[in-house]
């Protein structure tokens, strides 16, 4: 039986403050504050490194920036002393303006300059936060009573470690991100150098599209079955609730009524959740990303095949031009060898011999002209082949880099929707044990026969003393 508790998570009161931010005067919680700030800052830097082209990457940067601003605002609310002279407010405002300008600057050189300014502002924010944290820690130590350890918690960090925690985590995450960027660049260069680099990249894109298509098909069928089942559960629970409430004072009537209400509510939650996953939390965004990658993959494949055909035609023309050039050169060489040396010509040469010499000279000039024409055509074909080779290499690099970016954005979308899916499932599964536990406690606390006594009390029956039965003798009736 699928049941659920009413929606409601832990509030951001005392528990939220102790888990997310530090409470002044407690050094261990101050350490948690430093760690949370460092993690948020690291996620923002990672989004900057992988921002790439398109609105998806820019939205990720803006979302990470919003999370960082929320963390800083929460820290300032709990630790007003960290914002001495509004240093953190100023640093975060400058950083936010830099990030906002990314969406308005379309030129690549301007965007690169903006990134340089953003990382400079990040360094300023880290420095301001680290110095303010050290000052706050030392003030807490000075306010501690004499002879009392200002940091009694065993896992408390020293003031040097607190001051460098943000910088250390930021540097470590930046190193990891830089290593990832280098690995991506090396992979692109390796595919560009390989003969089948484009085919390999497009093959993975094709397999990725098939994989996500299978995931979408599974989830669509799963949601259809689950939502249809939930509708049946709701209908059955509504009918059962109206039936079991027709009689009063029945055992566990309240418990089963509550269970049926939970079941109906859970059915509506399943339907709403399935609708959300279909529209904007899983199927629709992943389908759009998959369709975009599939469309670009087909376009890249057509461009690559078309450019390869042009390259093949250029190479075919080059081979023909080279063959013609070599033939013309061989003909010219044979003509020169067949000529009679001037020293062997007799002084009694007749007029016919002069005409023969003129003919040979004319043939030699024609052969030389053919060689020049063939050489010119051959050089032109060489130039065209080299130009086609450059265009082919340029297209190869373009396809490999953009395919990798599309796959990265696809992985990012798949990561987001997968977190949405499993987060919803986890939320539903976490509510179920609490609901079953509350119902079980309701059953355990019941005393057998209690509802029967309540039923009798409600009837308000009147008491009466039964009279004893007596023996009556038979008497003959009088006859007249």
GROMACS .gro file of C-alpha atoms in nm:
model
  480
    1UNK     CA    1   0.000   0.000   0.000
    2UNK     CA    2   0.154   0.330  -0.110
    3UNK     CA    3   0.108   0.597   0.155
    4UNK     CA    4   0.284   0.923   0.228
    5UNK     CA    5   0.304   1.194   0.486
    6UNK     CA    6   0.212   1.553   0.413
    7UNK     CA    7   0.490   1.746   0.249
    8UNK     CA    8   0.715   1.929   0.487
    9UNK     CA    9   1.091   1.928   0.532
   10UNK     CA   10   1.312   2.060   0.806
   11UNK     CA   11   1.284   2.431   0.857
   12UNK     CA   12   1.578   2.664   0.835
   13UNK     CA   13   1.553   2.748   1.201
   14UNK     CA   14   1.796   2.630   1.462
   15UNK     CA   15   1.880   2.308   1.280
   16UNK     CA   16   1.930   2.482   0.949
   17UNK     CA   17   2.152   2.746   1.102
   18UNK     CA   18   2.365   2.493   1.283
   19UNK     CA   19   2.405   2.279   0.970
   20UNK     CA   20   2.456   2.550   0.710
   21UNK     CA   21   2.619   2.839   0.894
   22UNK     CA   22   2.814   2.888   1.211
   23UNK     CA   23   2.680   3.035   1.534
   24UNK     CA   24   2.899   3.314   1.676
   25UNK     CA   25   3.119   3.195   1.960
   26UNK     CA   26   3.144   2.833   1.838
   27UNK     CA   27   3.466   2.778   1.648
   28UNK     CA   28   3.372   2.440   1.504
   29UNK     CA   29   3.065   2.593   1.340
   30UNK     CA   30   3.276   2.878   1.211
   31UNK     CA   31   3.485   2.613   1.038
   32UNK     CA   32   3.168   2.478   0.875
   33UNK     CA   33   3.097   2.830   0.750
   34UNK     CA   34   3.442   2.852   0.592
   35UNK     CA   35   3.397   2.513   0.424
   36UNK     CA   36   3.055   2.603   0.287
   37UNK     CA   37   3.188   2.930   0.142
   38UNK     CA   38   3.484   2.748  -0.015
   39UNK     CA   39   3.260   2.482  -0.171
   40UNK     CA   40   3.024   2.740  -0.317
   41UNK     CA   41   3.318   2.939  -0.452
   42UNK     CA   42   3.468   2.626  -0.607
   43UNK     CA   43   3.142   2.536  -0.783
   44UNK     CA   44   3.125   2.887  -0.925
   45UNK     CA   45   3.481   2.862  -1.060
   46UNK     CA   46   3.407   2.525  -1.213
   47UNK     CA   47   3.105   2.670  -1.391
   48UNK     CA   48   3.326   2.949  -1.528
   49UNK     CA   49   3.579   2.703  -1.669
   50UNK     CA   50   3.311   2.497  -1.842
   51UNK     CA   51   3.085   2.784  -1.947
   52UNK     CA   52   3.141   2.722  -2.320
   53UNK     CA   53   2.908   2.852  -2.590
   54UNK     CA   54   2.533   2.885  -2.563
   55UNK     CA   55   2.275   2.994  -2.312
   56UNK     CA   56   2.296   2.671  -2.109
   57UNK     CA   57   2.649   2.742  -1.985
   58UNK     CA   58   2.571   3.107  -1.907
   59UNK     CA   59   2.263   3.003  -1.709
   60UNK     CA   60   2.480   2.765  -1.507
   61UNK     CA   61   2.724   3.048  -1.428
   62UNK     CA   62   2.441   3.278  -1.322
   63UNK     CA   63   2.288   3.004  -1.105
   64UNK     CA   64   2.621   2.935  -0.932
   65UNK     CA   65   2.666   3.309  -0.880
   66UNK     CA   66   2.322   3.331  -0.717
   67UNK     CA   67   2.411   3.042  -0.484
   68UNK     CA   68   2.736   3.215  -0.387
   69UNK     CA   69   2.553   3.540  -0.312
   70UNK     CA   70   2.303   3.352  -0.093
   71UNK     CA   71   2.586   3.189   0.102
   72UNK     CA   72   2.762   3.523   0.155
   73UNK     CA   73   2.435   3.687   0.262
   74UNK     CA   74   2.371   3.411   0.515
   75UNK     CA   75   2.723   3.444   0.654
   76UNK     CA   76   2.687   3.822   0.691
   77UNK     CA   77   2.356   3.780   0.873
   78UNK     CA   78   2.515   3.543   1.125
   79UNK     CA   79   2.852   3.720   1.144
   80UNK     CA   80   2.804   4.094   1.093
   81UNK     CA   81   3.165   4.145   1.204
   82UNK     CA   82   3.290   3.973   0.886
   83UNK     CA   83   3.142   4.258   0.682
   84UNK     CA   84   3.357   4.527   0.842
   85UNK     CA   85   3.340   4.849   0.638
   86UNK     CA   86   3.108   4.660   0.398
   87UNK     CA   87   3.407   4.484   0.245
   88UNK     CA   88   3.217   4.165   0.157
   89UNK     CA   89   2.918   4.360   0.023
   90UNK     CA   90   3.146   4.562  -0.203
   91UNK     CA   91   3.339   4.259  -0.328
   92UNK     CA   92   3.025   4.057  -0.405
   93UNK     CA   93   2.855   4.353  -0.576
   94UNK     CA   94   3.153   4.407  -0.807
   95UNK     CA   95   3.167   4.035  -0.885
   96UNK     CA   96   2.793   4.020  -0.959
   97UNK     CA   97   2.821   4.312  -1.200
   98UNK     CA   98   3.107   4.141  -1.383
   99UNK     CA   99   2.909   3.823  -1.425
  100UNK     CA  100   2.600   4.011  -1.541
  101UNK     CA  101   2.807   4.180  -1.813
  102UNK     CA  102   2.888   3.838  -1.963
  103UNK     CA  103   2.537   3.812  -2.106
  104UNK     CA  104   2.569   4.149  -2.286
  105UNK     CA  105   2.919   4.111  -2.435
  106UNK     CA  106   2.912   3.888  -2.741
  107UNK     CA  107   3.265   3.941  -2.877
  108UNK     CA  108   3.519   3.678  -2.784
  109UNK     CA  109   3.796   3.925  -2.695
  110UNK     CA  110   3.564   4.121  -2.466
  111UNK     CA  111   3.442   3.803  -2.295
  112UNK     CA  112   3.801   3.690  -2.236
  113UNK     CA  113   3.875   4.024  -2.071
  114UNK     CA  114   3.563   3.985  -1.857
  115UNK     CA  115   3.678   3.643  -1.740
  116UNK     CA  116   4.012   3.788  -1.635
  117UNK     CA  117   3.834   4.057  -1.433
  118UNK     CA  118   3.602   3.799  -1.274
  119UNK     CA  119   3.891   3.584  -1.149
  120UNK     CA  120   4.063   3.898  -1.017
  121UNK     CA  121   3.745   3.988  -0.825
  122UNK     CA  122   3.722   3.632  -0.692
  123UNK     CA  123   4.074   3.663  -0.551
  124UNK     CA  124   3.975   3.990  -0.382
  125UNK     CA  125   3.665   3.827  -0.231
  126UNK     CA  126   3.868   3.531  -0.101
  127UNK     CA  127   4.124   3.765   0.053
  128UNK     CA  128   3.860   3.980   0.224
  129UNK     CA  129   3.676   3.676   0.361
  130UNK     CA  130   3.996   3.508   0.484
  131UNK     CA  131   4.122   3.816   0.667
  132UNK     CA  132   3.781   3.884   0.823
  133UNK     CA  133   3.760   3.521   0.942
  134UNK     CA  134   4.100   3.542   1.112
  135UNK     CA  135   3.999   3.863   1.291
  136UNK     CA  136   3.672   3.709   1.407
  137UNK     CA  137   3.849   3.400   1.541
  138UNK     CA  138   4.099   3.606   1.735
  139UNK     CA  139   3.821   3.823   1.882
  140UNK     CA  140   3.640   3.509   1.998
  141UNK     CA  141   3.960   3.385   2.160
  142UNK     CA  142   4.011   3.716   2.343
  143UNK     CA  143   3.654   3.712   2.478
  144UNK     CA  144   3.695   3.359   2.621
  145UNK     CA  145   3.728   3.341   3.005
  146UNK     CA  146   4.083   3.304   3.142
  147UNK     CA  147   4.198   2.944   3.164
  148UNK     CA  148   3.925   2.823   2.927
  149UNK     CA  149   4.017   2.672   2.596
  150UNK     CA  150   3.858   2.893   2.330
  151UNK     CA  151   3.828   2.590   2.102
  152UNK     CA  152   3.721   2.294   2.315
  153UNK     CA  153   3.594   2.091   2.021
  154UNK     CA  154   3.860   1.831   1.927
  155UNK     CA  155   3.825   1.878   1.552
  156UNK     CA  156   3.861   2.257   1.569
  157UNK     CA  157   4.112   2.408   1.330
  158UNK     CA  158   4.385   2.651   1.426
  159UNK     CA  159   4.353   3.017   1.334
  160UNK     CA  160   4.611   2.978   1.058
  161UNK     CA  161   4.413   2.689   0.912
  162UNK     CA  162   4.088   2.882   0.935
  163UNK     CA  163   4.243   3.175   0.754
  164UNK     CA  164   4.380   2.956   0.477
  165UNK     CA  165   4.088   2.711   0.451
  166UNK     CA  166   3.906   2.914   0.188
  167UNK     CA  167   4.220   2.977  -0.015
  168UNK     CA  168   4.335   2.616   0.011
  169UNK     CA  169   4.003   2.473  -0.101
  170UNK     CA  170   3.976   2.727  -0.378
  171UNK     CA  171   4.328   2.654  -0.504
  172UNK     CA  172   4.272   2.279  -0.487
  173UNK     CA  173   3.945   2.296  -0.677
  174UNK     CA  174   4.101   2.534  -0.929
  175UNK     CA  175   4.388   2.290  -0.983
  176UNK     CA  176   4.144   2.004  -1.039
  177UNK     CA  177   3.943   2.215  -1.282
  178UNK     CA  178   4.257   2.326  -1.467
  179UNK     CA  179   4.366   1.962  -1.496
  180UNK     CA  180   4.024   1.875  -1.640
  181UNK     CA  181   4.052   2.156  -1.893
  182UNK     CA  182   4.398   2.036  -1.997
  183UNK     CA  183   4.268   1.681  -2.034
  184UNK     CA  184   3.986   1.805  -2.258
  185UNK     CA  185   4.228   2.005  -2.473
  186UNK     CA  186   4.463   1.708  -2.504
  187UNK     CA  187   4.173   1.486  -2.610
  188UNK     CA  188   4.073   1.738  -2.879
  189UNK     CA  189   4.429   1.761  -3.008
  190UNK     CA  190   4.462   1.382  -3.012
  191UNK     CA  191   4.145   1.343  -3.220
  192UNK     CA  192   4.258   1.617  -3.459
  193UNK     CA  193   4.588   1.435  -3.517
  194UNK     CA  194   4.422   1.095  -3.564
  195UNK     CA  195   4.294   0.988  -3.904
  196UNK     CA  196   3.953   0.877  -3.776
  197UNK     CA  197   3.910   1.150  -3.514
  198UNK     CA  198   3.589   1.294  -3.659
  199UNK     CA  199   3.431   0.951  -3.705
  200UNK     CA  200   3.516   0.861  -3.345
  201UNK     CA  201   3.364   1.181  -3.202
  202UNK     CA  202   3.049   1.147  -3.414
  203UNK     CA  203   3.020   0.779  -3.320
  204UNK     CA  204   3.017   0.864  -2.948
  205UNK     CA  205   2.759   1.138  -3.014
  206UNK     CA  206   2.542   0.880  -3.194
  207UNK     CA  207   2.576   0.632  -2.907
  208UNK     CA  208   2.496   0.909  -2.654
  209UNK     CA  209   2.178   0.995  -2.843
  210UNK     CA  210   2.073   0.629  -2.853
  211UNK     CA  211   2.145   0.591  -2.481
  212UNK     CA  212   1.936   0.895  -2.385
  213UNK     CA  213   1.659   0.782  -2.620
  214UNK     CA  214   1.643   0.451  -2.432
  215UNK     CA  215   1.634   0.637  -2.100
  216UNK     CA  216   1.353   0.861  -2.221
  217UNK     CA  217   1.154   0.565  -2.352
  218UNK     CA  218   1.191   0.384  -2.020
  219UNK     CA  219   1.087   0.683  -1.810
  220UNK     CA  220   0.794   0.769  -2.035
  221UNK     CA  221   0.655   0.416  -2.004
  222UNK     CA  222   0.734   0.410  -1.632
  223UNK     CA  223   0.555   0.739  -1.566
  224UNK     CA  224   0.256   0.632  -1.776
  225UNK     CA  225   0.219   0.309  -1.580
  226UNK     CA  226   0.280   0.480  -1.245
  227UNK     CA  227   0.032   0.760  -1.311
  228UNK     CA  228  -0.231   0.517  -1.434
  229UNK     CA  229  -0.174   0.305  -1.125
  230UNK     CA  230  -0.198   0.614  -0.903
  231UNK     CA  231  -0.533   0.707  -1.058
  232UNK     CA  232  -0.663   0.358  -0.981
  233UNK     CA  233  -0.529   0.378  -0.625
  234UNK     CA  234  -0.703   0.714  -0.570
  235UNK     CA  235  -1.032   0.583  -0.705
  236UNK     CA  236  -1.014   0.268  -0.494
  237UNK     CA  237  -0.918   0.462  -0.178
  238UNK     CA  238  -1.204   0.710  -0.222
  239UNK     CA  239  -1.455   0.426  -0.256
  240UNK     CA  240  -1.312   0.238   0.043
  241UNK     CA  241  -1.312   0.551   0.260
  242UNK     CA  242  -1.678   0.617   0.198
  243UNK     CA  243  -1.763   0.254   0.272
  244UNK     CA  244  -1.569   0.206   0.596
  245UNK     CA  245  -1.708   0.530   0.738
  246UNK     CA  246  -2.067   0.414   0.703
  247UNK     CA  247  -2.040   0.226   1.032
  248UNK     CA  248  -1.931   0.383   1.357
  249UNK     CA  249  -1.716   0.256   1.642
  250UNK     CA  250  -1.524   0.001   1.436
  251UNK     CA  251  -1.168  -0.110   1.537
  252UNK     CA  252  -0.887   0.093   1.376
  253UNK     CA  253  -1.139   0.297   1.180
  254UNK     CA  254  -0.945   0.619   1.229
  255UNK     CA  255  -0.615   0.452   1.137
  256UNK     CA  256  -0.751   0.307   0.814
  257UNK     CA  257  -0.921   0.635   0.729
  258UNK     CA  258  -0.591   0.814   0.778
  259UNK     CA  259  -0.411   0.549   0.571
  260UNK     CA  260  -0.658   0.592   0.286
  261UNK     CA  261  -0.620   0.971   0.301
  262UNK     CA  262  -0.242   0.929   0.286
  263UNK     CA  263  -0.285   0.691  -0.006
  264UNK     CA  264  -0.501   0.939  -0.198
  265UNK     CA  265  -0.259   1.219  -0.126
  266UNK     CA  266   0.033   1.004  -0.235
  267UNK     CA  267  -0.152   0.924  -0.558
  268UNK     CA  268  -0.196   1.295  -0.631
  269UNK     CA  269   0.171   1.353  -0.550
  270UNK     CA  270   0.270   1.078  -0.794
  271UNK     CA  271   0.057   1.233  -1.068
  272UNK     CA  272   0.192   1.584  -1.005
  273UNK     CA  273   0.547   1.452  -0.989
  274UNK     CA  274   0.505   1.257  -1.313
  275UNK     CA  275   0.365   1.565  -1.485
  276UNK     CA  276   0.661   1.773  -1.362
  277UNK     CA  277   0.910   1.513  -1.484
  278UNK     CA  278   0.738   1.506  -1.821
  279UNK     CA  279   0.728   1.882  -1.868
  280UNK     CA  280   1.029   2.059  -1.722
  281UNK     CA  281   1.225   1.832  -1.489
  282UNK     CA  282   1.337   1.542  -1.707
  283UNK     CA  283   1.177   1.439  -2.036
  284UNK     CA  284   1.135   1.775  -2.208
  285UNK     CA  285   1.480   1.926  -2.131
  286UNK     CA  286   1.663   1.601  -2.204
  287UNK     CA  287   1.466   1.550  -2.526
  288UNK     CA  288   1.552   1.901  -2.642
  289UNK     CA  289   1.920   1.847  -2.566
  290UNK     CA  290   1.920   1.508  -2.739
  291UNK     CA  291   1.743   1.647  -3.048
  292UNK     CA  292   1.992   1.932  -3.066
  293UNK     CA  293   2.288   1.694  -3.046
  294UNK     CA  294   2.135   1.457  -3.302
  295UNK     CA  295   2.064   1.742  -3.544
  296UNK     CA  296   2.416   1.884  -3.510
  297UNK     CA  297   2.566   1.537  -3.545
  298UNK     CA  298   2.387   1.481  -3.875
  299UNK     CA  299   2.488   1.826  -4.001
  300UNK     CA  300   2.851   1.763  -3.902
  301UNK     CA  301   2.844   1.426  -4.076
  302UNK     CA  302   2.706   1.577  -4.397
  303UNK     CA  303   2.961   1.860  -4.390
  304UNK     CA  304   3.244   1.614  -4.329
  305UNK     CA  305   3.135   1.383  -4.611
  306UNK     CA  306   3.088   1.675  -4.850
  307UNK     CA  307   3.433   1.813  -4.769
  308UNK     CA  308   3.586   1.466  -4.806
  309UNK     CA  309   3.429   1.435  -5.152
  310UNK     CA  310   3.574   1.771  -5.251
  311UNK     CA  311   3.912   1.659  -5.120
  312UNK     CA  312   3.886   1.337  -5.321
  313UNK     CA  313   3.802   1.531  -5.635
  314UNK     CA  314   4.097   1.763  -5.576
  315UNK     CA  315   4.333   1.467  -5.532
  316UNK     CA  316   4.197   1.300  -5.847
  317UNK     CA  317   4.254   1.619  -6.046
  318UNK     CA  318   4.602   1.646  -5.893
  319UNK     CA  319   4.696   1.293  -6.001
  320UNK     CA  320   4.570   1.354  -6.357
  321UNK     CA  321   4.752   1.686  -6.384
  322UNK     CA  322   5.073   1.527  -6.257
  323UNK     CA  323   5.045   1.245  -6.512
  324UNK     CA  324   4.988   1.490  -6.797
  325UNK     CA  325   5.282   1.701  -6.680
  326UNK     CA  326   5.513   1.401  -6.672
  327UNK     CA  327   5.397   1.289  -7.018
  328UNK     CA  328   5.465   1.632  -7.166
  329UNK     CA  329   5.808   1.642  -7.005
  330UNK     CA  330   5.893   1.297  -7.145
  331UNK     CA  331   5.780   1.401  -7.495
  332UNK     CA  332   5.996   1.712  -7.476
  333UNK     CA  333   6.293   1.508  -7.359
  334UNK     CA  334   6.253   1.256  -7.647
  335UNK     CA  335   6.228   1.541  -7.898
  336UNK     CA  336   6.556   1.686  -7.774
  337UNK     CA  337   6.732   1.351  -7.797
  338UNK     CA  338   6.613   1.295  -8.157
  339UNK     CA  339   6.761   1.625  -8.278
  340UNK     CA  340   7.086   1.601  -8.485
  341UNK     CA  341   7.382   1.769  -8.321
  342UNK     CA  342   7.498   2.081  -8.508
  343UNK     CA  343   7.853   1.941  -8.550
  344UNK     CA  344   7.731   1.644  -8.759
  345UNK     CA  345   7.543   1.856  -9.011
  346UNK     CA  346   7.717   1.855  -9.358
  347UNK     CA  347   7.803   2.171  -9.550
  348UNK     CA  348   7.617   2.033  -9.852
  349UNK     CA  349   7.282   2.045  -9.669
  350UNK     CA  350   7.005   2.089  -9.916
  351UNK     CA  351   6.700   2.311  -9.882
  352UNK     CA  352   6.488   2.018  -9.768
  353UNK     CA  353   6.716   1.972  -9.470
  354UNK     CA  354   6.653   2.334  -9.369
  355UNK     CA  355   6.280   2.279  -9.381
  356UNK     CA  356   6.324   1.971  -9.165
  357UNK     CA  357   6.515   2.172  -8.909
  358UNK     CA  358   6.241   2.436  -8.906
  359UNK     CA  359   5.981   2.166  -8.851
  360UNK     CA  360   6.177   2.018  -8.561
  361UNK     CA  361   6.218   2.360  -8.410
  362UNK     CA  362   5.845   2.425  -8.435
  363UNK     CA  363   5.765   2.086  -8.279
  364UNK     CA  364   6.012   2.154  -8.000
  365UNK     CA  365   5.848   2.489  -7.929
  366UNK     CA  366   5.502   2.328  -7.926
  367UNK     CA  367   5.624   2.056  -7.688
  368UNK     CA  368   5.779   2.319  -7.466
  369UNK     CA  369   5.453   2.517  -7.467
  370UNK     CA  370   5.259   2.200  -7.375
  371UNK     CA  371   5.501   2.140  -7.089
  372UNK     CA  372   5.445   2.492  -6.960
  373UNK     CA  373   5.068   2.453  -6.981
  374UNK     CA  374   5.081   2.114  -6.805
  375UNK     CA  375   5.310   2.257  -6.539
  376UNK     CA  376   5.076   2.550  -6.479
  377UNK     CA  377   4.776   2.317  -6.448
  378UNK     CA  378   4.972   2.086  -6.220
  379UNK     CA  379   5.071   2.373  -5.989
  380UNK     CA  380   4.713   2.495  -5.986
  381UNK     CA  381   4.591   2.151  -5.884
  382UNK     CA  382   4.858   2.134  -5.612
  383UNK     CA  383   4.740   2.470  -5.478
  384UNK     CA  384   4.376   2.357  -5.486
  385UNK     CA  385   4.460   2.030  -5.309
  386UNK     CA  386   4.649   2.216  -5.036
  387UNK     CA  387   4.360   2.459  -4.997
  388UNK     CA  388   4.117   2.169  -4.967
  389UNK     CA  389   4.345   2.003  -4.715
  390UNK     CA  390   4.346   2.320  -4.502
  391UNK     CA  391   3.967   2.346  -4.525
  392UNK     CA  392   3.936   1.980  -4.432
  393UNK     CA  393   4.161   2.023  -4.127
  394UNK     CA  394   3.976   2.336  -4.022
  395UNK     CA  395   3.641   2.158  -4.051
  396UNK     CA  396   3.784   1.860  -3.865
  397UNK     CA  397   3.890   2.077  -3.573
  398UNK     CA  398   3.555   2.259  -3.574
  399UNK     CA  399   3.354   1.936  -3.569
  400UNK     CA  400   3.563   1.773  -3.294
  401UNK     CA  401   3.555   2.076  -3.062
  402UNK     CA  402   3.184   2.150  -3.110
  403UNK     CA  403   3.088   1.784  -3.076
  404UNK     CA  404   3.274   1.771  -2.746
  405UNK     CA  405   3.098   2.088  -2.627
  406UNK     CA  406   2.759   1.948  -2.725
  407UNK     CA  407   2.834   1.624  -2.541
  408UNK     CA  408   2.945   1.822  -2.235
  409UNK     CA  409   2.623   2.025  -2.235
  410UNK     CA  410   2.428   1.702  -2.284
  411UNK     CA  411   2.602   1.543  -1.985
  412UNK     CA  412   2.526   1.852  -1.781
  413UNK     CA  413   2.158   1.834  -1.874
  414UNK     CA  414   2.149   1.459  -1.803
  415UNK     CA  415   2.314   1.520  -1.466
  416UNK     CA  416   2.056   1.786  -1.374
  417UNK     CA  417   1.751   1.582  -1.476
  418UNK     CA  418   1.891   1.269  -1.308
  419UNK     CA  419   1.932   1.461  -0.983
  420UNK     CA  420   1.572   1.581  -1.022
  421UNK     CA  421   1.447   1.226  -1.078
  422UNK     CA  422   1.632   1.056  -0.795
  423UNK     CA  423   1.568   1.349  -0.562
  424UNK     CA  424   1.194   1.310  -0.616
  425UNK     CA  425   1.214   0.935  -0.565
  426UNK     CA  426   1.420   0.981  -0.248
  427UNK     CA  427   1.173   1.234  -0.112
  428UNK     CA  428   0.883   0.995  -0.168
  429UNK     CA  429   1.069   0.697  -0.021
  430UNK     CA  430   1.175   0.893   0.288
  431UNK     CA  431   0.816   0.991   0.368
  432UNK     CA  432   0.681   0.638   0.345
  433UNK     CA  433   0.858   0.488   0.652
  434UNK     CA  434   0.744   0.777   0.870
  435UNK     CA  435   0.386   0.730   0.753
  436UNK     CA  436   0.394   0.356   0.818
  437UNK     CA  437   0.552   0.416   1.157
  438UNK     CA  438   0.278   0.660   1.260
  439UNK     CA  439   0.009   0.416   1.147
  440UNK     CA  440   0.178   0.131   1.330
  441UNK     CA  441   0.194   0.339   1.648
  442UNK     CA  442  -0.176   0.412   1.614
  443UNK     CA  443  -0.251   0.041   1.589
  444UNK     CA  444  -0.018  -0.051   1.875
  445UNK     CA  445  -0.184   0.193   2.115
  446UNK     CA  446  -0.530   0.043   2.059
  447UNK     CA  447  -0.683  -0.163   2.339
  448UNK     CA  448  -0.887  -0.454   2.203
  449UNK     CA  449  -1.259  -0.415   2.273
  450UNK     CA  450  -1.236  -0.039   2.328
  451UNK     CA  451  -1.456   0.051   2.033
  452UNK     CA  452  -1.715  -0.201   2.146
  453UNK     CA  453  -1.737  -0.032   2.486
  454UNK     CA  454  -1.763   0.306   2.314
  455UNK     CA  455  -2.041   0.172   2.097
  456UNK     CA  456  -2.234   0.047   2.402
  457UNK     CA  457  -2.184   0.377   2.581
  458UNK     CA  458  -2.317   0.567   2.285
  459UNK     CA  459  -2.632   0.353   2.270
  460UNK     CA  460  -2.744   0.464   2.618
  461UNK     CA  461  -2.951   0.151   2.688
  462UNK     CA  462  -3.208   0.150   2.972
  463UNK     CA  463  -3.156  -0.097   3.252
  464UNK     CA  464  -3.441  -0.327   3.371
  465UNK     CA  465  -3.464  -0.607   3.631
  466UNK     CA  466  -3.587  -0.930   3.483
  467UNK     CA  467  -3.882  -1.095   3.671
  468UNK     CA  468  -3.854  -1.468   3.753
  469UNK     CA  469  -4.071  -1.705   3.565
  470UNK     CA  470  -4.327  -1.910   3.772
  471UNK     CA  471  -4.501  -2.241   3.714
  472UNK     CA  472  -4.866  -2.210   3.625
  473UNK     CA  473  -5.093  -2.515   3.677
  474UNK     CA  474  -5.334  -2.622   3.417
  475UNK     CA  475  -5.694  -2.541   3.496
  476UNK     CA  476  -5.992  -2.679   3.321
  477UNK     CA  477  -6.212  -2.411   3.187
  478UNK     CA  478  -6.569  -2.407   3.317
  479UNK     CA  479  -6.829  -2.541   3.074
  480UNK     CA  480  -7.178  -2.407   3.062
   0.00000   0.00000   0.00000
